Amino acid sequence: MKNIELSKALDYIDRIHEIVLQKYDTQPKALVRTFGCQQNVSDSEYIKGMLEKMGYVLTEEVDKADFILYNTCAVREHAEDRAFGNIGALKAYKEKNPDLIIAMCGCMVSQPAAAEKIKNSYPYVSLAFGTNMLERFPEMLYKFMRNRKRVIDISGAAAAGDIVEGLPRHRDSSLKAWLPIMYGCNNFCTYCVVPLVRGRERSRDYKSVVAEAEELVASGAKDITLLGQNVNSYGKGNSDGVYFPELLRMINDIKGDFRIRFMTSHPKDCSDELLKAMSECSKVARHLHLPFQSGSDRILKAMNRHYTSSDYLTLVEKARSLMPDISLTSDIIVGFPGEEYEDFLKTVDIIKKVRFSMLFTFIYSKRNNTPAAKMEDKISEAEKGRWFDELLHEQEIISDEIMSGFIGKELRVLCEGVKPKTNLLYGRAGNNMSVTFSGGEECTSKFVNVKITDFNHTVLKGEPIN
Ligand code: 5AD
Ligand code: SF4
């Protein structure tokens, strides 16, 4: 079944390649723009890989493109507004070049109401498809090229279909790689649209994941991020008994000097075995992104998160006792329906107790068809904005203290390149902190030990040792 899907996709790619060769004198250009999370970035890499095999060359220049695809996000309203705004701006390009093919995909498109809106209000969008159907993109594009009839199909979205292995993939970076290990989410946090648009959890076979990690390391990747909405529940639907801690150990056993990261973890599934595996795997980065969302037990319950603030603090203690140098980051939602100022203060209390090195903070955004959308929400946006600013202010103080605590310390940094303006090298340490430092271009793609001397906002500065 899976192999049939793959060979069908590859066959359509070949057929499009033939059309492309006939139609264009020079190689046509394709632009793929990605909104939202790393899962989308990863999906876009598959789309880019397929486009290259179809004969397109990738571009970033919108006015030169023959094919434009926007891979959209739905997690907050702002993301949707941006996607529609951006796609609206493409109308002028289509008028100038009627041959231009405009496509949309991803989480926003996967919602029936949004797909309907595209159908009715954006007639120049020729192709729209949902999540979980990347392998069908070649067939849909082929049909559009042959019949010139719009193809809008989100039937794969939210479906828990088989994972199709082996699609072509264009890696944006040879140094830092995204490696999806699972798709979908079963948690149904009451504010979140993701389970509605990405469907139920499905884990890739561990052999495919390990083989891909081996290939990445062999081709020079030094920083591999394992991706999933909830990586801690990796393997639960598979029958081979390999869960996330075992998977981490297997990837850690691959020979070579590289770093393993993962995201995102759900506190309810962050087991002792996982923390133990992390602490025993030397290649696993000392960084844990563990979103707690709210410090109020009442709100956590309304969010359907399945843990309390004290469970969370216990987890943090366990992680720090096993890995004293671990850096913690989190996502937080401010202004969830029913949240009062006292609840919000409990969130601030958690950030003061845990001292995260970085926070991703969001004001609650109402998402259609989620349970929270039906909950009463009495606090004004202006009030939520004030709470939000208060939280940011508290975090700034903590971040500054954490940053200054690094001065004099040594960090192992993966050098990603040279910043054009300052001529400084830049990269990330294992704890995920951004670091700039002096040195020659030859350090690019290498691990460099850096002594931290200063910092500026969220970036540490230092000097290489030796
Ligand atoms: N409103 C605000 N933030 C949200 N997130 C998810 N859904 C919403 C929403 N409706 C945030 C959560 C999640 C992160 C990826 O986005 O904090 O962890
Ligand atoms: Fe959304 Fe919760 Fe699933 Fe994360 S774990 S994707 S916040 S439902």
XYZ file of C-alpha atoms and ligand atoms in Angstrom:
492
model
C 0.000 0.000 0.000
C 2.725 2.473 1.077
C 4.980 1.453 -1.830
C 2.125 1.862 -4.287
C 1.587 5.426 -3.035
C 5.307 6.159 -3.413
C 5.599 4.741 -6.924
C 2.456 6.588 -7.956
C 3.949 9.855 -6.687
C 7.248 9.193 -8.470
C 5.399 8.337 -11.667
C 3.472 11.637 -11.593
C 6.719 13.485 -10.882
C 8.191 11.963 -14.082
C 5.123 12.924 -16.082
C 5.309 16.511 -14.834
C 9.000 16.558 -15.695
C 8.102 15.713 -19.291
C 5.527 18.516 -19.412
C 8.034 20.953 -17.906
C 10.693 20.000 -20.477
C 8.241 20.607 -23.331
C 6.733 23.811 -21.965
C 9.735 25.835 -20.784
C 12.899 26.800 -22.700
C 14.848 27.257 -19.486
C 14.275 25.603 -16.143
C 11.135 27.092 -14.527
C 11.419 28.525 -11.024
C 9.494 27.484 -7.922
C 9.062 29.426 -4.711
C 7.990 27.613 -1.538
C 7.228 29.846 1.442
C 6.660 28.287 4.843
C 4.688 29.648 7.782
C 4.453 28.183 11.270
C 6.323 25.376 12.964
C 9.236 23.086 12.099
C 6.824 20.363 11.027
C 5.781 22.671 8.201
C 9.423 23.465 7.419
C 10.002 19.730 7.171
C 6.936 19.182 4.946
C 8.146 22.012 2.698
C 11.476 20.233 2.279
C 9.593 17.270 0.765
C 7.627 19.580 -1.531
C 10.827 21.304 -2.653
C 12.442 17.910 -3.280
C 9.514 16.849 -5.464
C 9.545 20.170 -7.351
C 13.252 19.771 -8.109
C 12.627 16.273 -9.470
C 9.838 17.744 -11.620
C 12.443 20.002 -13.230
C 11.937 23.204 -11.272
C 14.773 25.214 -9.781
C 14.068 26.783 -6.389
C 13.946 30.548 -6.026
C 13.232 33.132 -3.331
C 12.233 35.817 -5.853
C 8.474 36.055 -6.080
C 8.483 38.055 -9.333
C 10.621 35.421 -11.099
C 8.606 32.387 -9.990
C 6.573 30.145 -12.341
C 5.175 28.184 -9.400
C 4.442 29.569 -5.921
C 3.325 27.501 -2.936
C 2.450 28.815 0.518
C 2.577 26.208 3.281
C 0.312 27.698 5.936
C -0.195 27.577 9.702
C -3.467 27.669 11.672
C -2.305 27.685 15.267
C -3.312 31.307 15.845
C -5.585 33.704 14.015
C -2.700 36.016 13.212
C -1.010 33.219 11.228
C -4.156 32.758 9.138
C -4.572 36.471 8.493
C -0.988 36.625 7.324
C -1.468 33.690 4.957
C -4.550 35.235 3.369
C -2.839 38.647 3.209
C 0.175 37.135 1.484
C -1.846 35.096 -0.953
C -3.957 38.208 -1.728
C -0.774 40.015 -2.708
C -0.067 37.335 -5.343
C -3.072 38.338 -7.452
C -1.042 41.053 -9.192
C 1.680 38.531 -10.130
C -0.909 36.179 -11.600
C -2.351 39.032 -13.685
C 1.114 39.836 -15.012
C 1.912 36.188 -15.695
C -1.248 34.113 -16.350
C 0.917 30.965 -16.581
C 1.967 31.337 -12.953
C 0.696 28.418 -10.823
C -0.289 29.397 -7.277
C -0.761 26.669 -4.668
C -1.542 26.512 -0.946
C -1.208 23.731 1.574
C -0.716 23.102 5.276
C -2.746 23.461 8.446
C -4.805 26.519 7.572
C -5.886 25.084 4.249
C -6.857 21.833 5.995
C -9.845 23.462 7.688
C -12.978 23.082 5.545
C -14.000 26.738 6.069
C -10.620 27.993 4.887
C -10.622 25.643 1.879
C -14.075 26.976 0.993
C -12.838 30.551 1.284
C -9.934 29.782 -1.057
C -12.339 28.166 -3.506
C -14.720 31.124 -3.540
C -12.590 34.190 -2.927
C -9.168 33.336 -4.376
C -9.870 32.028 -7.892
C -6.224 32.463 -8.908
C -5.181 29.771 -6.397
C -5.047 26.726 -8.679
C -4.118 24.057 -6.200
C -4.897 23.589 -2.505
C -4.272 20.489 -0.446
C -4.329 19.524 3.201
C -1.830 17.985 5.594
C -1.027 14.233 5.432
C -1.250 14.152 1.650
C 2.173 15.308 0.442
C 2.498 12.161 -1.675
C -0.582 13.247 -3.604
C 0.831 16.656 -4.508
C 2.406 15.395 -7.799
C -0.879 13.842 -8.942
C -2.840 17.014 -8.141
C -0.331 19.247 -9.909
C -0.297 16.924 -12.919
C -4.102 17.012 -13.142
C -4.102 20.780 -12.983
C -1.415 21.019 -15.679
C -3.360 18.648 -17.947
C -6.931 19.932 -17.427
C -6.331 23.530 -16.250
C -9.095 22.913 -13.713
C -8.488 23.979 -10.123
C -7.779 21.128 -7.720
C -8.875 21.770 -4.135
C -8.662 18.624 -2.043
C -8.238 18.422 1.715
C -9.453 14.864 2.081
C -6.128 13.717 3.579
C -6.174 16.326 6.331
C -6.888 14.952 9.792
C -6.908 11.423 8.344
C -4.622 8.935 10.038
C -3.316 7.403 6.820
C -0.131 5.407 6.345
C 3.147 7.277 6.419
C 4.668 7.188 2.941
C 8.445 6.735 3.144
C 10.943 7.644 0.455
C 9.583 10.849 -1.079
C 12.296 13.087 -2.552
C 13.475 15.735 -0.132
C 15.431 18.947 -0.544
C 17.375 19.737 2.638
C 17.554 23.481 3.302
C 20.745 22.910 5.289
C 23.285 20.111 5.171
C 24.448 21.002 8.687
C 21.161 21.229 10.600
C 18.512 18.680 9.701
C 14.873 18.118 10.573
C 13.913 14.511 11.075
C 10.176 13.858 11.536
C 9.557 10.831 13.733
C 5.803 11.104 14.160
C 2.824 12.987 12.810
C -0.435 14.213 14.336
C -1.536 14.655 17.929
C -3.955 12.810 20.211
C -3.984 15.243 23.084
C -6.806 17.597 22.218
C -5.688 20.508 24.351
C -8.882 22.523 24.295
C -7.365 25.618 22.644
C -5.504 23.785 19.901
C -6.470 23.281 16.283
C -3.570 20.921 15.531
C -5.385 17.622 16.291
C -8.180 18.795 13.983
C -5.891 19.594 11.061
C -3.076 17.073 11.458
C -5.081 14.089 12.626
C -4.214 11.287 15.006
C -0.740 10.311 16.112
C 1.244 8.036 13.822
C 4.873 7.116 14.408
C 7.382 6.277 11.723
C 8.999 2.874 11.871
C 12.153 3.141 14.022
C 14.256 1.433 11.358
C 13.397 4.160 8.828
C 14.146 6.891 11.382
C 17.509 5.398 12.373
C 18.454 4.779 8.721
C 17.641 8.400 7.882
C 19.671 9.644 10.865
C 22.620 7.496 9.687
C 22.362 8.972 6.194
C 22.217 12.496 7.603
C 25.306 11.973 9.748
C 27.161 10.397 6.801
C 26.330 13.425 4.659
C 27.680 15.893 7.219
C 24.691 16.817 9.421
C 25.884 17.889 12.864
C 22.593 18.922 14.440
C 19.558 16.677 13.997
C 16.179 17.672 15.417
C 13.641 14.874 15.870
C 10.226 16.315 15.155
C 6.687 15.576 16.252
C 3.777 17.366 17.938
C 4.379 15.171 20.957
C 7.634 13.228 20.539
C 7.321 11.684 24.016
C 4.535 9.443 22.785
C 6.612 8.169 19.841
C 6.032 4.488 19.127
C 2.772 4.086 21.014
C 0.828 2.926 17.957
C 3.660 0.713 16.630
C 3.985 -2.936 17.603
C 7.778 -3.187 17.901
C 8.082 -1.909 21.489
C 10.468 0.912 20.539
C 9.445 4.093 22.332
C 11.070 7.504 22.420
C 13.786 6.780 25.023
C 14.908 3.684 23.041
C 14.850 5.675 19.805
C 17.066 8.354 21.361
C 19.545 5.705 22.489
C 19.641 4.123 19.009
C 20.346 7.454 17.333
C 22.900 8.309 20.001
C 24.724 5.067 19.116
C 25.318 6.197 15.531
C 29.045 6.855 15.105
C 30.105 10.465 14.531
C 30.279 13.853 16.194
C 26.778 15.287 16.042
C 24.023 16.601 18.255
C 20.475 15.321 18.743
C 17.598 17.635 19.580
C 13.878 16.968 19.768
C 10.640 18.869 19.950
C 7.969 19.139 21.192
C 7.572 17.307 24.497
C 4.370 17.122 26.480
C 4.901 17.206 30.285
C 2.328 14.453 30.834
C 4.440 12.031 28.751
C 7.863 13.198 29.913
C 8.826 9.978 31.682
C 11.685 9.137 34.039
C 13.007 6.802 31.319
C 13.150 9.690 28.875
C 15.072 11.946 31.288
C 17.389 9.053 32.118
C 17.990 8.346 28.420
C 18.689 12.030 27.789
C 21.194 12.181 30.628
C 22.952 8.998 29.465
C 23.160 9.962 25.785
C 26.156 12.208 25.281
C 24.944 13.419 21.878
C 21.536 14.571 23.113
C 21.596 18.341 23.579
C 21.173 19.617 27.124
C 17.988 21.425 26.231
C 14.400 20.530 26.924
C 11.517 22.431 25.394
C 8.698 21.481 27.746
C 5.645 23.723 27.301
C 3.703 24.231 30.530
C 1.165 26.717 29.027
C -0.217 27.929 32.381
C 0.746 27.876 36.051
C -2.859 27.653 37.272
C -4.189 24.145 37.932
C -7.714 25.319 37.213
C -6.684 26.617 33.795
C -4.501 23.563 33.059
C -7.590 21.437 33.678
C -9.681 23.599 31.371
C -6.909 23.280 28.793
C -7.055 19.455 29.148
C -3.331 19.253 29.834
C -3.372 16.329 32.319
C -0.785 17.669 34.799
C -0.669 20.183 37.632
C 1.814 22.964 38.244
C 3.384 20.881 41.002
C 3.741 17.868 38.630
C 5.537 20.228 36.285
C 7.891 21.533 38.965
C 8.682 17.941 39.987
C 9.619 17.150 36.384
C 11.904 20.183 36.245
C 13.577 19.104 39.479
C 14.129 15.578 38.119
C 15.554 16.901 34.858
C 17.917 19.261 36.706
C 19.075 16.659 39.191
C 20.071 14.362 36.304
C 21.409 17.173 34.086
C 22.400 20.212 36.159
C 23.391 22.232 33.078
C 20.144 21.611 31.150
C 18.426 24.662 29.724
C 14.654 24.732 29.767
C 12.292 26.570 27.444
C 8.518 26.669 27.328
C 5.418 27.863 25.513
C 2.893 29.902 27.480
C -0.610 31.032 26.691
C -1.875 34.215 28.338
C -5.594 34.979 28.524
C -7.146 31.525 28.098
C -10.973 31.750 28.517
C -11.853 32.019 32.199
C -8.324 32.992 33.240
C -8.280 35.607 36.003
C -5.387 37.784 37.104
C -4.748 35.375 40.021
C -4.354 32.500 37.539
C -1.987 34.579 35.466
C 0.125 35.336 38.576
C 0.528 31.584 39.052
C 2.038 31.425 35.569
C 4.464 34.193 36.539
C 5.245 32.236 39.698
C 6.269 29.196 37.624
C 8.564 31.220 35.407
C 10.225 32.699 38.505
C 10.662 29.249 40.042
C 11.880 27.436 36.934
C 13.924 30.232 35.341
C 13.572 29.312 31.668
C 16.355 30.433 29.370
C 13.721 31.387 26.814
C 9.942 31.569 26.549
C 7.565 31.503 23.618
C 4.593 33.502 24.840
C 1.247 33.778 23.102
C -1.983 35.577 23.793
C -4.837 33.078 23.523
C -6.337 33.009 20.046
C -9.808 31.569 19.541
C -9.777 28.694 17.048
C -12.966 27.496 15.395
C -14.237 24.048 16.339
C -12.036 23.727 19.430
C -13.702 23.221 22.840
C -12.175 26.456 24.208
C -13.950 28.460 21.488
C -17.213 27.767 23.322
C -15.888 28.838 26.719
C -16.781 32.212 28.129
C -13.968 34.723 27.669
C -14.621 37.885 29.664
C -11.199 39.522 29.858
C -10.603 42.226 27.252
C -7.780 41.966 24.732
C -6.294 45.154 26.236
C -6.171 43.558 29.686
C -4.625 40.387 28.283
C -2.061 42.598 26.537
C -1.110 44.152 29.895
C -0.659 40.712 31.484
C 1.394 39.654 28.494
C 3.705 42.676 28.884
C 4.041 41.975 32.587
C 5.102 38.405 31.824
C 7.621 39.535 29.211
C 9.080 42.026 31.668
C 9.551 39.321 34.337
C 11.141 37.006 31.789
C 13.513 39.737 30.591
C 14.895 40.109 34.103
C 15.338 36.334 34.393
C 16.891 36.043 30.905
C 19.402 38.793 31.714
C 20.416 37.025 34.914
C 20.763 33.703 33.102
C 22.771 35.306 30.300
C 25.165 37.043 32.672
C 25.619 33.725 34.524
C 27.277 32.355 31.363
C 30.076 34.947 31.436
C 33.380 33.163 32.035
C 31.900 29.763 31.144
C 32.834 27.573 28.189
C 30.263 26.355 25.663
C 30.618 23.985 22.714
C 29.141 25.813 19.754
C 28.265 24.446 16.330
C 29.492 27.218 14.008
C 26.903 27.907 11.301
C 28.704 30.659 9.405
C 29.814 34.296 9.366
C 27.452 37.209 10.008
C 27.895 39.525 7.029
C 27.718 42.871 8.886
C 29.923 42.155 11.873
C 32.154 39.460 10.362
C 31.555 37.459 13.550
C 30.961 33.715 13.547
C 27.607 32.518 14.853
C 26.048 29.287 16.018
C 24.236 27.501 18.812
C 25.466 25.771 21.930
C 24.062 22.432 23.064
C 21.785 24.287 25.469
C 20.290 26.056 22.430
C 21.731 29.471 23.289
C 22.777 31.611 20.316
C 26.451 32.542 20.429
C 28.583 34.905 18.337
C 32.364 34.765 18.440
C 35.457 35.823 16.543
C 37.355 33.491 14.223
C 37.948 32.479 10.645
C 35.424 31.211 8.118
C 37.117 27.783 8.231
C 35.290 27.180 11.554
C 31.964 26.947 9.669
C 30.267 23.548 10.144
C 32.605 22.668 13.016
C 32.154 22.464 16.777
C 34.140 25.222 18.485
C 34.733 25.666 22.231
C 33.910 29.260 23.079
C 34.553 31.181 26.292
C 31.655 33.541 26.976
C 32.674 37.153 27.640
C 29.482 39.177 27.220
C 25.895 39.112 25.933
C 23.426 41.274 24.073
C 19.710 40.544 24.682
C 19.389 36.860 23.775
C 22.789 36.367 22.129
C 25.925 35.349 24.018
C 29.297 36.686 22.833
C 32.637 34.983 23.264
C 36.117 34.069 22.132
C 37.187 30.686 20.783
C 39.503 28.632 22.978
C 42.662 27.313 21.238
N -3.853 30.423 21.062
C -2.633 30.808 21.487
N -1.577 30.000 21.480
C -1.747 28.738 21.034
N -0.895 27.710 20.917
C -1.554 26.664 20.407
N -2.850 26.988 20.177
C -2.988 28.284 20.575
C -4.079 29.178 20.609
N -5.290 28.820 20.200
C 0.496 27.780 21.349
C 0.790 26.769 22.471
C 1.610 25.740 21.762
C 2.329 26.560 20.728
C 2.889 25.803 19.596
O 1.344 27.463 20.272
O 1.530 27.429 23.473
O 2.491 25.063 22.642
Fe -1.891 21.183 20.295
Fe -1.741 20.145 22.762
Fe -1.276 18.575 20.588
Fe 0.508 20.468 21.279
S -0.048 18.669 22.512
S -0.293 20.050 19.189
S -0.791 22.095 22.063
S -3.213 19.566 21.125
